CSV table of C-alpha atoms in Angstrom, one decimal:
chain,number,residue,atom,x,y,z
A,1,UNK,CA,-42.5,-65.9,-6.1
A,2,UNK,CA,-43.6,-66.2,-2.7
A,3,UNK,CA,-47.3,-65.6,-3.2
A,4,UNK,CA,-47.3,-68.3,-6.6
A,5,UNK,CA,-45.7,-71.2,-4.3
A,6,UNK,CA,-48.5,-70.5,-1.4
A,7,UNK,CA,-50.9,-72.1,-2.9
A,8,UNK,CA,-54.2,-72.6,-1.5
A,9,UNK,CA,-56.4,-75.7,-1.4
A,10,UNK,CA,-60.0,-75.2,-3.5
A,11,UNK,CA,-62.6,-77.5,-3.0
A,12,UNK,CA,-63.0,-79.5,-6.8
A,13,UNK,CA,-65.8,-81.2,-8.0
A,14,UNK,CA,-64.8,-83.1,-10.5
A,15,UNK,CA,-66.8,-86.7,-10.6
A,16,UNK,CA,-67.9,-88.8,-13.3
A,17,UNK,CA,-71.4,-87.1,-12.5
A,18,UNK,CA,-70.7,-83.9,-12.4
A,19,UNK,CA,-68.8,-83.9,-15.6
A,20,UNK,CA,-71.6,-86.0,-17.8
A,21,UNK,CA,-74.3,-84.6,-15.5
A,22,UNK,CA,-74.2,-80.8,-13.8
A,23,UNK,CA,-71.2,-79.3,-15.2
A,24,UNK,CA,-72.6,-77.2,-18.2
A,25,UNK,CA,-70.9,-76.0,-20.9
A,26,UNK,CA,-71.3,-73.0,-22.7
A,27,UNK,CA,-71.3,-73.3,-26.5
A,28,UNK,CA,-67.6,-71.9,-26.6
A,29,UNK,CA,-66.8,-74.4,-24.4
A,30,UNK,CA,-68.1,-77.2,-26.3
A,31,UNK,CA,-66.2,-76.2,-29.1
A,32,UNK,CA,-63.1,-76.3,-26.7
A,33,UNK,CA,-63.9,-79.6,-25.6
A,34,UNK,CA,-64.7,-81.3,-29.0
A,35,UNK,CA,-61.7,-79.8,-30.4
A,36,UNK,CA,-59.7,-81.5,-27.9
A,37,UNK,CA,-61.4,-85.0,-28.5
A,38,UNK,CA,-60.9,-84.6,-31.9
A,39,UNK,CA,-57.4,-83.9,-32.0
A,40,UNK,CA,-56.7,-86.8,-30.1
A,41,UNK,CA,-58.5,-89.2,-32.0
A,42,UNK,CA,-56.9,-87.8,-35.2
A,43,UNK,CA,-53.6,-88.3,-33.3
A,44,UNK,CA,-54.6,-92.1,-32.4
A,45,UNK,CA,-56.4,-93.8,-34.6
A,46,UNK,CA,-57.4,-92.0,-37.2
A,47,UNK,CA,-53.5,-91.4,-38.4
A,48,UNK,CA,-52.9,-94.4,-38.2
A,49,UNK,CA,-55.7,-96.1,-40.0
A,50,UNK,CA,-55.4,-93.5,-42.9
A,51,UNK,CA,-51.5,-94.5,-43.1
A,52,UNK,CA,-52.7,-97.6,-43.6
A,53,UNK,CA,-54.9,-96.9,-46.3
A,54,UNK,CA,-52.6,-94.7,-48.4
A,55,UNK,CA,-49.8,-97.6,-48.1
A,56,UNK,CA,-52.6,-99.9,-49.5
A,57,UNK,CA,-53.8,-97.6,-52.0
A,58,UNK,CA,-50.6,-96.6,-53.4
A,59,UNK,CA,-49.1,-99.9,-53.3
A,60,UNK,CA,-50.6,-101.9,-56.0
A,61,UNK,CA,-53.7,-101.6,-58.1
A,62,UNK,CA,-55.0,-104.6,-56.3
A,63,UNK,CA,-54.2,-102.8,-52.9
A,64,UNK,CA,-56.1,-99.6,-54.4
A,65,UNK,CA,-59.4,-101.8,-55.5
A,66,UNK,CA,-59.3,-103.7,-51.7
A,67,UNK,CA,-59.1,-99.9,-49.9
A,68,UNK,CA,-62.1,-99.3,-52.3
A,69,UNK,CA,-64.1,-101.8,-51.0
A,70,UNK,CA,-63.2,-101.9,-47.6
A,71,UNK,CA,-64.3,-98.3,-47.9
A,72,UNK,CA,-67.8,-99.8,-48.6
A,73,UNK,CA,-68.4,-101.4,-45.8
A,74,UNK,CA,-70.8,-100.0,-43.3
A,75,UNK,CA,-68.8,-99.8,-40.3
A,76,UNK,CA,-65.8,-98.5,-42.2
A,77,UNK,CA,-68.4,-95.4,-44.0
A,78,UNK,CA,-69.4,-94.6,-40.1
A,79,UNK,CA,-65.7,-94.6,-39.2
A,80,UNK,CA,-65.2,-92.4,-42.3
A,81,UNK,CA,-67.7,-90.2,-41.1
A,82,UNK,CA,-66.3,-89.6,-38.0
A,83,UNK,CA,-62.8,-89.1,-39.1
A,84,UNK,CA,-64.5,-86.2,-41.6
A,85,UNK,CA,-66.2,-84.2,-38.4
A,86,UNK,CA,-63.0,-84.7,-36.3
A,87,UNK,CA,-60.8,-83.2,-39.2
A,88,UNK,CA,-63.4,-80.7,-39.8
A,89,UNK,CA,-64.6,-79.4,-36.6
A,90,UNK,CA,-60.6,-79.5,-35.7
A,91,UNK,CA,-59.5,-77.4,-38.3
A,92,UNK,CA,-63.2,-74.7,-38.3
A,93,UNK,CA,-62.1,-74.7,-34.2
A,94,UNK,CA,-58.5,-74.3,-35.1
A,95,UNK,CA,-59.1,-71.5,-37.1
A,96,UNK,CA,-61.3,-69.7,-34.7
A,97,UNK,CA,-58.8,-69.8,-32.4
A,98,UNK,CA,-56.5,-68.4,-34.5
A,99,UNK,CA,-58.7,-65.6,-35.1
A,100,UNK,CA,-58.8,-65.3,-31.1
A,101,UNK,CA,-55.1,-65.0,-30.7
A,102,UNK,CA,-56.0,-62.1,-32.9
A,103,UNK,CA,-57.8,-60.4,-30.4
A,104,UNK,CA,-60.6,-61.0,-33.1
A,105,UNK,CA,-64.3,-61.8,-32.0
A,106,UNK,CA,-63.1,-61.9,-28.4
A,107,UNK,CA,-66.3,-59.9,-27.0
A,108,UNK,CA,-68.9,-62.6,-25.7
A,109,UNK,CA,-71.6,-62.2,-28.6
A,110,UNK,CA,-69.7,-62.7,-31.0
A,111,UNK,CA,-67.7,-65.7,-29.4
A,112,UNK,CA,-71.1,-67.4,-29.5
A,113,UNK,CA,-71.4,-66.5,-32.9
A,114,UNK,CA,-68.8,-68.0,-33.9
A,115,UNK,CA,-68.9,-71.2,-31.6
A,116,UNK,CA,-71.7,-71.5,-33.4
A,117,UNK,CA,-70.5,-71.4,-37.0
A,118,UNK,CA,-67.9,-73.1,-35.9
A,119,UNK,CA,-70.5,-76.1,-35.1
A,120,UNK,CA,-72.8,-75.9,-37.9
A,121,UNK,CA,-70.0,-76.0,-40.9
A,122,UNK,CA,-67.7,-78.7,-39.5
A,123,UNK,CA,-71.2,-80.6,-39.7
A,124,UNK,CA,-72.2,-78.9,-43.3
A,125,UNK,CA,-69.0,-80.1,-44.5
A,126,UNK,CA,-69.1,-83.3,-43.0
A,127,UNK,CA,-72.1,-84.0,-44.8
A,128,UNK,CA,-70.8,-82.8,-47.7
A,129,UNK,CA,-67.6,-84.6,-47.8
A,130,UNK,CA,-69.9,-87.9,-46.3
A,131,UNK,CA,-72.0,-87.5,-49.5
A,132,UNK,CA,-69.0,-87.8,-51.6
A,133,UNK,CA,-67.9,-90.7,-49.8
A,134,UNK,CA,-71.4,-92.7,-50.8
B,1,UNK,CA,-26.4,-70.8,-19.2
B,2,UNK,CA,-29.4,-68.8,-17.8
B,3,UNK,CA,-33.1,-70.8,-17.9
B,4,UNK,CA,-35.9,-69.5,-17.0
B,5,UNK,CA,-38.7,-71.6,-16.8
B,6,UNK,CA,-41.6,-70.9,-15.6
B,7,UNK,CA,-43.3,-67.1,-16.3
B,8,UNK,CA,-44.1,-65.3,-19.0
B,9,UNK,CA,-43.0,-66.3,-22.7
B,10,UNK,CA,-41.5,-70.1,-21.9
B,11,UNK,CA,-43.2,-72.2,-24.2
B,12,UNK,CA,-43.2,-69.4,-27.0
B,13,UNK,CA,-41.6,-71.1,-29.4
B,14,UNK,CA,-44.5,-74.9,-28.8
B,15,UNK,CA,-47.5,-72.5,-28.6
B,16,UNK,CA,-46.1,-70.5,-32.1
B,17,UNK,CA,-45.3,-73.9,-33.8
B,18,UNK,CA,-48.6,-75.3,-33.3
B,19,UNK,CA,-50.1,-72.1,-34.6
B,20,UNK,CA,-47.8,-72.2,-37.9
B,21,UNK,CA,-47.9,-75.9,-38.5
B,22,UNK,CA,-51.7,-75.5,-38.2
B,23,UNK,CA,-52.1,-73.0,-41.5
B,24,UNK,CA,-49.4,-75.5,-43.0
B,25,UNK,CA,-51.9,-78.0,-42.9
B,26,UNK,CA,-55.1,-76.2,-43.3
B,27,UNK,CA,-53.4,-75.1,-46.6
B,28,UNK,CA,-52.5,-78.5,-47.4
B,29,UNK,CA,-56.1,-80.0,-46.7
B,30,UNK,CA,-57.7,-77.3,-48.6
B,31,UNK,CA,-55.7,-77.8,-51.9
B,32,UNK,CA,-56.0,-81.8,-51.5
B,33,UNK,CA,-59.8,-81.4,-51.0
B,34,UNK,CA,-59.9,-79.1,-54.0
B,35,UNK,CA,-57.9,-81.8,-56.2
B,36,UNK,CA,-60.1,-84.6,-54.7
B,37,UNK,CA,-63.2,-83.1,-55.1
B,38,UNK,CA,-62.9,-81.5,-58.3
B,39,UNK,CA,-60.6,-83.2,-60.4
B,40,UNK,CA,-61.2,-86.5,-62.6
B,41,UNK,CA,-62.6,-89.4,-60.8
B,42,UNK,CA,-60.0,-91.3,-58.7
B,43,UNK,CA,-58.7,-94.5,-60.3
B,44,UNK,CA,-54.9,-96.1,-59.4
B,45,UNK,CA,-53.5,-94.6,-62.5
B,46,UNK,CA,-54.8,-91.2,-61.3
B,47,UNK,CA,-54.4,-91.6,-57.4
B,48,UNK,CA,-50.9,-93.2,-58.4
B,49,UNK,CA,-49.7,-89.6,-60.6
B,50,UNK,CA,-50.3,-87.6,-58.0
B,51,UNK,CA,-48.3,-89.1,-55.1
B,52,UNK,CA,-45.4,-90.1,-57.9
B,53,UNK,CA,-45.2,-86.2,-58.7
B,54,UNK,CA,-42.2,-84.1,-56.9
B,55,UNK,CA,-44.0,-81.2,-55.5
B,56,UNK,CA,-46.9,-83.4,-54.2
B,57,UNK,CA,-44.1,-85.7,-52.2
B,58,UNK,CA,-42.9,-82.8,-51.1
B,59,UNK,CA,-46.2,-81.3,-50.0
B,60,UNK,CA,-47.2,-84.1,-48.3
B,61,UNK,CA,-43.8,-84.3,-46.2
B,62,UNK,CA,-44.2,-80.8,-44.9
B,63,UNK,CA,-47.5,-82.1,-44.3
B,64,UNK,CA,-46.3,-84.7,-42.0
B,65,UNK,CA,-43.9,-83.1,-40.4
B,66,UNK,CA,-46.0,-80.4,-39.5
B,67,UNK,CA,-48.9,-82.9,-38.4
B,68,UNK,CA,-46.0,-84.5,-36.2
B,69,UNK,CA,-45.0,-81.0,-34.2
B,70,UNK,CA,-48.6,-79.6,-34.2
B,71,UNK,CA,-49.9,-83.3,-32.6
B,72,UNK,CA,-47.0,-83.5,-29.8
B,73,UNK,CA,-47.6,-79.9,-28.7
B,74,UNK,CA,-50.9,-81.2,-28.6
B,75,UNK,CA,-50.8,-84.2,-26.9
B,76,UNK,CA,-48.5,-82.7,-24.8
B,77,UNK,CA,-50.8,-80.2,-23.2
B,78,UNK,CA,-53.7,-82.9,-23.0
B,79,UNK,CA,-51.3,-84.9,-21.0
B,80,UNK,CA,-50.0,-82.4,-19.0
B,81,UNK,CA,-53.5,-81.1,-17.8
B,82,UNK,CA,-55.2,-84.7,-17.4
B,83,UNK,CA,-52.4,-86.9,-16.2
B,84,UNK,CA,-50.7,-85.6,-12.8
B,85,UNK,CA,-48.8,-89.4,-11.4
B,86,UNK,CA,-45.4,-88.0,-13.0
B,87,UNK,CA,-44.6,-91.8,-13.9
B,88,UNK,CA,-47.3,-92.5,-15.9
B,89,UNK,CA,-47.7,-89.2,-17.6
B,90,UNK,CA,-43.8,-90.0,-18.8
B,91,UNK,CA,-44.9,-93.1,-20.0
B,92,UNK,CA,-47.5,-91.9,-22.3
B,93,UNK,CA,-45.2,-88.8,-23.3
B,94,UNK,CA,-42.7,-91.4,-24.3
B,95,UNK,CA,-45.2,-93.8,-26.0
B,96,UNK,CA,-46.9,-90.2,-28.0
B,97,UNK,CA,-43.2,-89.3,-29.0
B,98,UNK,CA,-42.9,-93.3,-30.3
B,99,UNK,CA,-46.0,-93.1,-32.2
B,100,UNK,CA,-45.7,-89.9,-33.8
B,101,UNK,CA,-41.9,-91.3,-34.5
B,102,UNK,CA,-43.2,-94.0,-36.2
B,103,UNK,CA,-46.0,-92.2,-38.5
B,104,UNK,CA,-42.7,-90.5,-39.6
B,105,UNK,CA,-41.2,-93.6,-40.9
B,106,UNK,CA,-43.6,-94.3,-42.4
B,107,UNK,CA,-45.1,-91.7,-44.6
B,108,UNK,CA,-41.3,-91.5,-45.6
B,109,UNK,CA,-41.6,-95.2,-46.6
B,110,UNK,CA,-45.2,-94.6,-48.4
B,111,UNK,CA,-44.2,-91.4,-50.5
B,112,UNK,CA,-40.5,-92.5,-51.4
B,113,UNK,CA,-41.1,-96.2,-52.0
């Protein structure tokens, strides 16, 4: 107990510069990072926005025919697309970490390996889903 | 009544919800994409069936009330490691726990209209 509560004081470097600028991340830890970003914009907005549009869409047909168009507007597609790679890259994380907690893929080459997949088919399937959005 | 908490094992039970209420909705998503991407083209009529149909409702409440735990525990630890003023990280705690009350409601009000 004694040797948790005296804690000692480190020395942090923790600016807006160092964090866009000198800290680098390892690919594992970009997958850490995005996957927190993501899960908070799917938290706020992106629940709330799709709410919106299943209330709209299952409300009436004329409610289903305006979430259709609105859907075809530019800036509503790029939105899309971002809500896509946050649910994607959130859930290919998620599931890496899982895997983790399994004691699976722990050694570093293969934790790069699989930061990587992780990467590469959250955006695959982004584009994928994307494409079926068009 | 005995409380431990802080060491090892407190916060067990958040860090196994997440973990279950993740599959949950990774099962979910995958059988909605699945439906989505392969079945007939979605019109109203179609779109309309398949959130009037029991096991669907049902579905999509687990659905939500998994999304609900999973994105407290969540938020939670975001708020916990970025936010020290004990004030202000109440603040947003309470205004999570409001939100995430309120997608609640409403889902309930979406599927069971």
């Amino acid at each position: 107990m004694s040797s948790a509560s005296a804690k000692k004081l480190r020395p942090k470097y923790l600016s807006l510069r160092a964090l866009l600028f000198e800290i680098r991340l390892p690919l594992p830890g970009w997958v850490s990072i995005l996957h927190r970003i993501s899960g908070a914009l799917l938290v706020f907005p992106f629940a709330a926005w799709l709410l919106y549009m299943l209330d709209r869409s299952l409300a009436s047909e004329q409610g289903f025919q305006a979430v259709n168009s609105y859907l075809d507007l530019p800036l509503v597609k790029a939105g899309m697309l971002l809500f896509i790679w946050a649910y994607c890259h959130h859930l290919c994380a998620g599931l890496r970490f899982l895997l983790l907690d399994l004691n699976r893929g722990i050694e570093l080459p293969a934790a790069r390996r699989s930061s990587v997949a992780v990467l590469v088919v959250s955006l695959a399937l982004t584009a994928f889903f994307g494409a079926r959005l068009w | 009544m005995k409380r431990t908490v802080v060491g090892a094992h407190y916060g067990m039970r958040d860090w196994l919800a997440q973990r279950l209420t993740a599959l949950l909705m990774a099962l979910y998503s995958v059988v909605l994409a699945v439906i989505l991407v392969r079945g007939e083209p979605i019109t109203y009529p179609v779109w309309k069936d398949l959130f009037a149909q029991g096991w669907m409702r049902v579905a999509t409440l687990l659905f939500a009330v998994g999304l609900v735990w999973h994105a407290w525990v969540g938020t939670r630890d975001i708020l916990m490691d970025y936010i020290k003023p004990d004030g202000l990280r109440l603040t947003l705690q309470v205004l999570a726990l409001l939100l995430l009350g309120a997608y609640m409601g409403w889902a309930v009000q979406i599927l069971w209209r």
